[in-house]
Coordinates of C-alpha atoms in Angstrom, one line a residue:
X1 CA 75.2 -34.3 10.7
X2 CA 75.3 -37.4 12.3
X3 CA 73.5 -37.6 15.8
X4 CA 73.3 -41.0 17.4
X5 CA 71.0 -41.3 20.5
X6 CA 73.1 -41.3 23.6
X7 CA 72.3 -44.3 25.8
X8 CA 73.4 -45.4 29.6
X9 CA 72.7 -49.0 30.8
X10 CA 73.9 -50.5 34.5
X11 CA 74.5 -54.2 35.2
X12 CA 73.6 -54.7 38.5
X13 CA 75.0 -57.9 39.7
X14 CA 74.6 -59.8 43.4
X15 CA 75.2 -63.3 44.5
X16 CA 76.0 -64.6 40.9
X17 CA 72.4 -62.9 39.8
X18 CA 71.9 -59.8 37.4
X19 CA 69.0 -57.7 37.5
X20 CA 66.9 -57.0 34.8
X21 CA 63.9 -54.9 33.9
X22 CA 61.0 -55.9 32.1
X23 CA 59.0 -53.8 29.8
X24 CA 56.1 -54.3 26.9
X25 CA 57.8 -53.2 23.6
X26 CA 55.4 -53.7 20.8
X27 CA 53.3 -55.9 22.8
X28 CA 55.7 -58.4 23.9
X29 CA 57.4 -58.5 27.1
X30 CA 61.1 -57.6 26.9
X31 CA 64.4 -57.6 29.2
X32 CA 66.7 -55.0 29.5
X33 CA 69.4 -53.6 32.1
X34 CA 68.0 -50.6 33.7
X35 CA 69.0 -48.2 30.9
X36 CA 68.0 -44.8 29.1
X37 CA 68.8 -41.7 27.6
X38 CA 71.0 -39.4 28.9
X39 CA 68.8 -36.0 29.5
X40 CA 70.0 -32.6 29.1
X41 CA 72.3 -31.1 31.9
X42 CA 73.1 -34.6 33.4
X43 CA 76.7 -36.2 33.2
X44 CA 76.8 -40.0 32.0
X45 CA 77.0 -41.1 35.8
X46 CA 74.0 -39.0 36.6
X47 CA 72.1 -40.5 34.0
X48 CA 73.1 -44.0 34.7
X49 CA 71.6 -43.3 38.7
X50 CA 68.8 -41.6 37.8
X51 CA 67.8 -44.4 35.3
X52 CA 68.7 -47.0 38.0
X53 CA 66.1 -45.4 40.4
X54 CA 63.3 -44.6 38.0
X55 CA 63.3 -48.3 36.7
X56 CA 64.2 -50.4 39.7
X57 CA 63.7 -47.8 42.8
X58 CA 67.6 -48.5 43.7
X59 CA 69.9 -45.6 44.6
X60 CA 72.9 -48.0 44.7
X61 CA 76.4 -45.9 43.5
X62 CA 77.6 -46.6 40.0
X63 CA 80.9 -48.1 40.8
X64 CA 82.8 -49.0 37.1
X65 CA 82.6 -48.0 33.6
X66 CA 82.9 -51.2 31.3
X67 CA 82.1 -50.6 28.0
X68 CA 80.9 -47.7 25.1
X69 CA 78.8 -49.6 22.4
X70 CA 78.4 -48.3 18.9
X71 CA 75.2 -49.6 17.6
X72 CA 73.0 -49.3 14.9
X73 CA 69.3 -50.9 15.7
X74 CA 67.2 -52.6 13.3
X75 CA 65.0 -49.5 12.8
X76 CA 68.7 -48.0 11.8
X77 CA 68.5 -45.8 14.8
X78 CA 72.0 -45.1 15.9
X79 CA 72.9 -45.2 19.5
X80 CA 76.3 -44.8 21.9
X81 CA 75.3 -47.0 24.9
X82 CA 77.5 -46.5 27.6
X83 CA 77.6 -49.5 29.9
X84 CA 78.3 -49.1 33.8
X85 CA 78.6 -51.6 36.7
X86 CA 77.0 -51.9 40.3
X87 CA 78.4 -54.8 42.8
X88 CA 75.2 -54.8 44.8
X89 CA 75.7 -56.1 48.5
X90 CA 73.0 -58.2 48.1
X91 CA 69.7 -58.9 45.8
X92 CA 67.7 -56.2 46.9
X93 CA 63.9 -55.5 46.6
X94 CA 63.0 -53.4 43.9
X95 CA 59.9 -50.9 43.2
X96 CA 59.9 -49.2 39.8
X97 CA 59.0 -45.5 39.4
X98 CA 58.5 -46.0 35.9
X99 CA 55.3 -46.9 34.8
X100 CA 56.8 -48.6 31.4
X101 CA 58.6 -51.4 33.7
X102 CA 56.3 -54.4 34.4
X103 CA 58.9 -55.6 36.8
X104 CA 62.1 -56.2 38.0
X105 CA 63.8 -59.9 38.3
X106 CA 67.3 -61.3 39.6
X107 CA 68.5 -63.9 37.0
X108 CA 71.5 -65.6 36.2
X109 CA 73.6 -64.7 33.1
X110 CA 72.7 -67.9 31.2
X111 CA 69.3 -66.7 31.3
X112 CA 69.9 -63.6 30.0
X113 CA 72.3 -65.2 27.3
X114 CA 69.6 -67.7 26.2
X115 CA 66.7 -65.6 26.4
X116 CA 64.4 -65.1 23.4
X117 CA 62.9 -61.9 25.0
X118 CA 66.1 -59.3 25.2
X119 CA 64.9 -55.8 24.3
X120 CA 68.2 -55.7 21.9
X121 CA 71.3 -58.0 21.3
X122 CA 72.9 -55.4 23.6
X123 CA 71.6 -57.0 26.9
X124 CA 73.6 -60.2 26.0
X125 CA 76.6 -58.6 25.0
X126 CA 76.7 -56.4 28.1
X127 CA 76.7 -59.7 30.2
X128 CA 79.5 -61.0 28.3
X129 CA 81.3 -58.1 28.6
X130 CA 80.9 -58.3 32.4
X131 CA 82.5 -61.8 32.1
X132 CA 85.4 -60.4 30.5
X133 CA 86.2 -59.2 34.0
X134 CA 87.3 -55.8 32.4
X135 CA 86.7 -52.6 35.0
X136 CA 87.2 -48.9 34.2
X137 CA 87.4 -46.4 37.0
X138 CA 84.5 -43.7 36.5
X139 CA 87.3 -41.2 36.2
X140 CA 87.8 -42.1 32.7
X141 CA 84.7 -40.0 32.0
X142 CA 84.6 -36.5 32.9
X143 CA 82.5 -33.8 32.2
X144 CA 83.6 -29.8 31.9
X145 CA 82.0 -26.6 32.2
X146 CA 79.7 -24.7 34.6
X147 CA 76.8 -26.7 33.2
X148 CA 78.1 -29.7 35.5
X149 CA 79.4 -28.0 38.7
X150 CA 78.3 -29.5 41.6

C-alpha cells in the first residue's frame, strides 16, 4: 500500500519579504518555509499553526490554502505537502521553540528563488505559487468525525 508522508508548510509574507527557517541537514544550513509533518488527531490547519509556532514562535492565523504538491524526494520518500499562506502585518521578530532551527530570516522572493541552500525544490516552487496570486479559502479543507470536534 502506498503511504506518502503528509506535511504542511506556511508561506509567511510581510512587506515584500518572506520568512524562512534555517536548519542544518546533513551538515549543511538549509532554508525552508515553516513546515513539518501532520500529527495524529490534528487537522491540517492545526498542524500548520503548530509548526509555525514551533519553528518561529509566531501565533499568526493561517489565512489561505495555496496548493497541494505531490512530490517524491531524492531518497524516494513520497510526500503530500499542503501549502498555506499567512499575510503578516509586519516583519515580526521570531523565537524558535524547535532546537533543530538555527534561526529565522526575512528574505526576498528572489533570494529564495536564487538560493543554493533550499531544503527542497518545493521551497522555491512555493514562492512561485505565491506569485501566481491564487488563494483558496480554508473551508476547502475539512475534517470529519468526533476526533476533530472542537
